[in-house]
Amino acid sequence: MSREALIRLYDLTPSQPLLDALSSATASRDAAPVVPLFKGAAGPRAHSFVELHQGGTLLGRCSINAKGPGTVDACEVVAPAERAGMHWLLVHVALERLQWLGYAYAMIEVNEYADHFPSVLRQAAWWIPDSTERKSAAARDDKSLEWADLFIDFRTWTPSSTPTSLTVNGRDLWVRRPEASEELLIVDWLRETFGGGWASEIHRSFSRDPISSVIVVDRNKELPPKDRLLGFLAYDTARLGMLSAIALVPETRGRDLSLATALIEECLREARASGMTYAVLGGVGSARLAALRAFSALWTIPGSCPGIFGRGVRN
């Protein structure tokens, strides 16, 4: 029976020692080393391939992003070799390629040669739970992780009827994708309200086509422009395939969970519509249980703290 694993790419060890070992094992004194080659694509989310070559000989090929962004698909071993080892080496090189392209996670199918699933990949893997498991939020959480990432499988996720227009504390609000003309206003507001890190993330979302963020806006046009902005959430900014931290202005936090739920759900809808088969919510802290209760398809990812966060230089 096929199983799927989510690989923490930031915990992945380099494949070069394995490539060197294969070169030593298969090469004569004058033969070429085993090297990876990458078949280019239109962008980091597009379907492409990685190959292993030795001299003029193709040893094998592995597909990436064929089943959606951040996925490793079928591998084909071409040249005579120890097939299980070559298969998993191809997967390893494909995972490194996704990491280089900007992903923090990748999904792989552990089916063929499952008995030989190597420890170098297993130590960075989390087995994706069966979608039919309906555990409580507490049972799906890992309390040892203070700021964990959360996984959602879009293939089994059913959006609710959460409205994009709602009333919170007497204010008529709108949850929507921002317009390009709003970029400078939103970036300035975020820098002043939350700091340069999140401002940088939403700035990057405007370089995506379509824009990969969602904002909360007060419909009252009599208010100053920055007072109308109440929150944001983005995807494909901190890393490809990830949602950034959710941000709401202090006066709205904890008042009505429907606002945070609407913001997350609309961003998930946008991410799924972009072609993603799964997404990761990055670094969810004290609000994790609330998020797990609101979205039954969410799961805490073991080993995901600190993940990619805490590595950047902050001012």
Coordinates of C-alpha atoms in Angstrom, one line a residue:
M1 CA 0.0 0.0 0.0
S2 CA 1.4 3.4 -1.0
R3 CA 2.1 5.9 1.7
E4 CA 2.9 9.6 1.4
A5 CA 5.5 11.5 3.4
L6 CA 6.2 15.2 3.9
I7 CA 9.9 15.9 3.9
R8 CA 11.3 18.8 5.9
L9 CA 13.8 20.1 3.3
Y10 CA 15.6 22.3 5.9
D11 CA 16.6 19.0 7.7
L12 CA 17.7 17.3 4.6
T13 CA 21.4 16.2 4.5
P14 CA 23.4 16.8 1.3
S15 CA 23.3 14.2 -1.5
Q16 CA 26.9 14.9 -2.6
P17 CA 28.5 12.2 -0.4
L18 CA 26.1 9.6 -1.8
L19 CA 26.9 10.8 -5.4
D20 CA 30.6 10.5 -4.6
A21 CA 30.2 7.0 -3.2
L22 CA 28.2 6.0 -6.3
S23 CA 31.0 7.4 -8.6
S24 CA 33.6 5.4 -6.7
A25 CA 31.6 2.2 -6.8
T26 CA 30.7 2.3 -10.5
A27 CA 33.6 4.2 -12.2
S28 CA 36.8 2.9 -13.5
R29 CA 39.9 5.0 -12.9
D30 CA 39.3 7.1 -16.1
A31 CA 35.4 7.2 -16.0
A32 CA 33.4 10.4 -15.3
P33 CA 31.8 11.1 -12.0
V34 CA 28.0 10.8 -11.4
V35 CA 26.5 14.3 -11.7
P36 CA 22.9 15.6 -11.5
L37 CA 21.5 17.6 -14.3
F38 CA 18.3 19.7 -14.1
K39 CA 15.8 20.2 -16.9
G40 CA 14.8 23.8 -16.8
A41 CA 11.2 25.0 -16.5
A42 CA 9.2 28.2 -16.8
G43 CA 9.3 28.8 -13.1
P44 CA 9.8 27.1 -9.7
R45 CA 6.3 25.7 -9.6
A46 CA 6.4 24.2 -13.1
H47 CA 6.8 20.5 -13.9
S48 CA 10.5 19.7 -14.6
F49 CA 13.0 16.9 -14.2
V50 CA 16.2 16.0 -12.5
E51 CA 18.6 13.5 -14.1
L52 CA 21.7 11.6 -13.1
H53 CA 24.4 11.2 -15.7
Q54 CA 27.8 9.5 -15.8
G55 CA 29.7 10.7 -18.8
G56 CA 27.4 10.3 -21.8
T57 CA 25.1 7.8 -20.0
L58 CA 21.8 8.6 -18.5
L59 CA 21.4 6.7 -15.2
G60 CA 17.9 7.8 -14.2
R61 CA 15.3 10.5 -14.2
C62 CA 12.9 11.9 -11.6
S63 CA 9.9 14.2 -12.0
I64 CA 9.2 17.2 -9.8
N65 CA 6.0 19.3 -9.4
A66 CA 4.1 16.9 -11.7
K67 CA 1.4 16.4 -9.0
G68 CA 1.4 20.0 -7.9
P69 CA 4.0 22.4 -6.6
G70 CA 6.4 20.9 -4.0
T71 CA 6.0 17.2 -5.1
V72 CA 8.4 14.6 -6.2
D73 CA 6.8 12.1 -8.6
A74 CA 7.8 9.0 -10.6
C75 CA 11.5 8.1 -10.9
E76 CA 12.9 6.0 -13.7
V77 CA 16.1 4.0 -13.3
V78 CA 17.6 3.7 -16.8
A79 CA 21.1 2.3 -16.6
P80 CA 21.8 -1.1 -15.0
A81 CA 22.3 -0.4 -11.3
E82 CA 21.2 -1.4 -7.8
R83 CA 17.7 -0.1 -8.5
A84 CA 16.5 0.6 -5.0
G85 CA 19.6 2.7 -4.2
M86 CA 19.4 4.6 -7.5
H87 CA 15.7 5.3 -7.0
W88 CA 16.2 6.9 -3.6
L89 CA 19.3 8.8 -4.8
L90 CA 17.2 10.3 -7.6
V91 CA 14.5 11.2 -5.0
H92 CA 17.1 12.8 -2.8
V93 CA 18.5 14.9 -5.6
A94 CA 15.0 15.9 -6.6
L95 CA 14.3 17.0 -3.1
E96 CA 17.5 19.1 -3.1
R97 CA 16.3 20.7 -6.3
L98 CA 13.0 21.7 -4.7
Q99 CA 14.9 23.1 -1.7
W100 CA 17.0 25.2 -4.1
L101 CA 13.9 26.4 -5.8
G102 CA 12.6 27.9 -2.6
Y103 CA 10.5 25.2 -0.9
A104 CA 10.7 24.3 2.8
Y105 CA 8.7 21.1 2.4
A106 CA 8.1 18.4 -0.3
M107 CA 5.7 15.6 -0.6
I108 CA 6.8 12.2 -1.8
E109 CA 5.1 8.9 -2.4
V110 CA 6.8 5.9 -0.6
N111 CA 5.6 3.0 -2.6
E112 CA 8.3 1.5 -4.9
Y113 CA 11.3 0.2 -2.9
A114 CA 9.6 1.2 0.4
D115 CA 11.6 -1.4 2.2
H116 CA 14.7 0.5 1.3
F117 CA 13.5 4.0 2.3
P118 CA 16.9 5.4 3.4
S119 CA 17.6 6.8 6.9
V120 CA 18.9 10.1 5.4
L121 CA 15.4 10.7 4.1
R122 CA 13.5 9.0 6.9
Q123 CA 15.0 11.3 9.6
A124 CA 13.5 14.3 7.8
A125 CA 10.1 12.7 7.0
W126 CA 6.7 12.8 8.5
W127 CA 4.1 10.3 7.4
I128 CA 1.0 12.2 6.2
P129 CA -2.0 10.9 8.2
D130 CA -5.0 9.2 6.6
S131 CA -7.5 11.8 5.7
T132 CA -10.3 9.6 7.3
E133 CA -8.7 10.1 10.8
R134 CA -11.0 12.5 12.6
K135 CA -9.0 13.2 15.7
S136 CA -9.6 16.1 18.1
A137 CA -7.5 19.3 17.8
A138 CA -5.5 18.3 20.9
A139 CA -4.8 14.8 19.5
R140 CA -3.5 16.4 16.2
D141 CA -1.2 18.8 18.1
D142 CA 2.4 18.2 19.2
K143 CA 2.6 20.1 22.5
S144 CA 6.4 19.8 22.5
L145 CA 6.6 22.3 19.7
E146 CA 6.2 25.9 20.7
W147 CA 5.9 27.4 17.2
A148 CA 5.0 24.5 14.9
D149 CA 4.1 24.5 11.2
L150 CA 0.7 23.1 10.2
F151 CA -0.1 20.9 7.2
I152 CA -3.2 21.0 5.1
D153 CA -4.0 18.6 2.3
F154 CA -6.1 20.4 -0.3
R155 CA -7.2 17.0 -1.9
T156 CA -9.2 16.3 1.2
W157 CA -10.0 19.8 2.4
T158 CA -13.6 21.0 2.0
P159 CA -13.9 24.8 2.3
S160 CA -16.7 26.0 4.6
S161 CA -19.2 28.7 3.7
T162 CA -17.2 31.3 5.6
P163 CA -18.1 34.7 4.0
T164 CA -15.6 37.1 2.7
S165 CA -17.8 40.0 3.9
L166 CA -18.6 40.0 7.6
T167 CA -19.4 42.4 10.4
V168 CA -17.0 42.4 13.5
N169 CA -17.6 44.8 16.4
G170 CA -20.0 46.8 14.2
R171 CA -17.5 47.2 11.4
D172 CA -18.3 46.0 7.9
L173 CA -15.2 44.2 6.7
W174 CA -14.0 42.6 3.5
V175 CA -11.5 39.8 3.1
R176 CA -10.0 39.9 -0.4
R177 CA -6.9 39.8 -2.6
P178 CA -5.3 43.3 -2.7
E179 CA -5.1 45.3 -5.9
A180 CA -1.7 46.2 -7.4
S181 CA -2.4 49.9 -6.8
E182 CA -2.5 49.2 -3.1
E183 CA 1.0 47.8 -2.8
L184 CA 2.9 50.9 -1.5
L185 CA 0.1 51.7 1.0
I186 CA 0.0 48.2 2.3
V187 CA 3.7 47.7 2.6
D188 CA 4.1 51.1 4.4
W189 CA 1.2 50.2 6.8
L190 CA 2.7 46.8 7.6
R191 CA 6.2 48.2 8.2
E192 CA 4.7 50.7 10.6
T193 CA 2.4 48.3 12.3
F194 CA 4.3 45.0 12.4
G195 CA 7.8 45.7 11.3
G196 CA 10.0 45.2 8.3
G197 CA 9.9 41.3 8.2
W198 CA 6.2 41.0 7.4
A199 CA 6.3 44.1 5.2
S200 CA 9.0 42.3 3.1
E201 CA 6.8 39.2 2.9
I202 CA 3.7 41.0 1.6
H203 CA 5.9 43.1 -0.8
R204 CA 7.1 39.8 -2.3
S205 CA 3.4 38.7 -2.7
F206 CA 2.9 41.5 -5.2
S207 CA 5.6 40.1 -7.4
R208 CA 3.5 36.9 -7.9
D209 CA 0.9 36.7 -10.7
P210 CA -1.7 36.6 -9.4
I211 CA -0.9 38.5 -6.2
S212 CA -0.4 35.8 -3.5
S213 CA -1.8 37.6 -0.4
V214 CA -5.2 38.3 1.2
I215 CA -6.1 41.4 3.3
V216 CA -8.8 42.5 5.6
V217 CA -10.3 45.9 4.7
D218 CA -12.9 48.1 6.5
R219 CA -15.5 49.1 3.9
N220 CA -15.9 52.6 5.5
K221 CA -14.3 54.9 2.9
E222 CA -14.5 57.8 5.3
L223 CA -11.7 56.4 7.4
P224 CA -8.0 57.3 6.7
P225 CA -6.6 54.7 4.3
K226 CA -4.2 53.0 6.8
D227 CA -7.0 52.8 9.4
R228 CA -9.0 50.7 6.9
L229 CA -6.4 48.0 6.8
L230 CA -6.8 45.4 9.6
G231 CA -4.9 42.3 8.7
F232 CA -3.1 40.2 6.1
L233 CA -2.0 36.7 5.2
A234 CA 0.2 35.6 2.2
Y235 CA 1.4 32.4 0.6
D236 CA 4.5 31.6 -1.5
T237 CA 6.4 34.4 0.3
A238 CA 8.4 33.1 3.3
R239 CA 8.9 29.9 1.2
L240 CA 7.0 28.4 -1.8
G241 CA 4.1 26.3 -0.6
M242 CA 3.8 28.0 2.7
L243 CA 1.4 30.5 4.2
S244 CA 3.1 33.3 6.2
A245 CA 2.2 34.3 9.8
I246 CA -1.3 35.7 10.1
A247 CA -1.4 39.3 11.2
L248 CA -4.3 41.2 12.7
V249 CA -4.2 44.7 14.2
P250 CA -4.4 44.6 18.1
E251 CA -7.9 45.9 18.4
T252 CA -9.3 43.0 16.4
R253 CA -7.4 40.1 18.0
G254 CA -9.4 37.8 20.2
R255 CA -12.7 39.7 19.6
D256 CA -14.2 37.4 17.0
L257 CA -12.6 34.2 15.8
S258 CA -14.7 34.4 12.6
L259 CA -12.3 37.1 11.3
A260 CA -9.1 35.0 11.6
T261 CA -11.0 32.0 10.2
A262 CA -12.2 34.0 7.2
L263 CA -8.7 35.3 6.6
I264 CA -7.1 31.9 6.7
E265 CA -9.8 30.2 4.6
E266 CA -9.7 32.8 1.9
C267 CA -5.9 32.5 1.7
L268 CA -6.3 28.7 1.5
R269 CA -8.8 29.1 -1.3
E270 CA -6.4 31.3 -3.2
A271 CA -3.5 29.0 -2.7
R272 CA -5.5 25.9 -3.8
A273 CA -6.8 27.8 -6.9
S274 CA -3.1 28.5 -7.8
G275 CA -2.5 24.8 -8.3
M276 CA -1.2 23.7 -4.9
T277 CA -2.1 20.2 -3.7
Y278 CA -1.1 21.0 -0.1
A279 CA 0.1 24.0 2.0
V280 CA 1.9 24.6 5.2
L281 CA 1.0 27.4 7.7
G282 CA 4.3 28.6 9.0
G283 CA 5.1 29.1 12.7
V284 CA 1.7 28.9 14.4
G285 CA 2.1 29.7 18.2
S286 CA -0.5 30.3 20.8
A287 CA -3.4 30.3 18.2
R288 CA -2.5 26.7 17.1
L289 CA -5.3 24.9 18.9
A290 CA -7.9 27.4 17.7
A291 CA -6.7 26.9 14.1
L292 CA -6.8 23.1 14.5
R293 CA -10.3 23.3 15.9
A294 CA -11.5 25.6 13.0
F295 CA -9.9 23.5 10.3
S296 CA -10.2 19.7 10.8
A297 CA -7.9 19.1 7.9
L298 CA -4.9 20.8 9.7
W299 CA -2.2 18.7 11.3
T300 CA 0.8 19.8 13.4
I301 CA 4.0 18.8 11.7
P302 CA 6.4 17.0 14.1
G303 CA 10.0 18.3 14.0
S304 CA 8.9 21.6 12.4
C305 CA 10.1 24.0 15.1
P306 CA 12.1 26.2 14.6
G307 CA 11.9 25.1 11.0
I308 CA 12.9 27.9 8.6
F309 CA 12.3 30.7 11.1
G310 CA 14.8 32.6 13.2
R311 CA 17.5 32.4 10.6
G312 CA 17.1 35.8 9.1
V313 CA 18.7 39.1 10.2
R314 CA 16.1 41.4 11.8
N315 CA 16.3 45.1 12.5

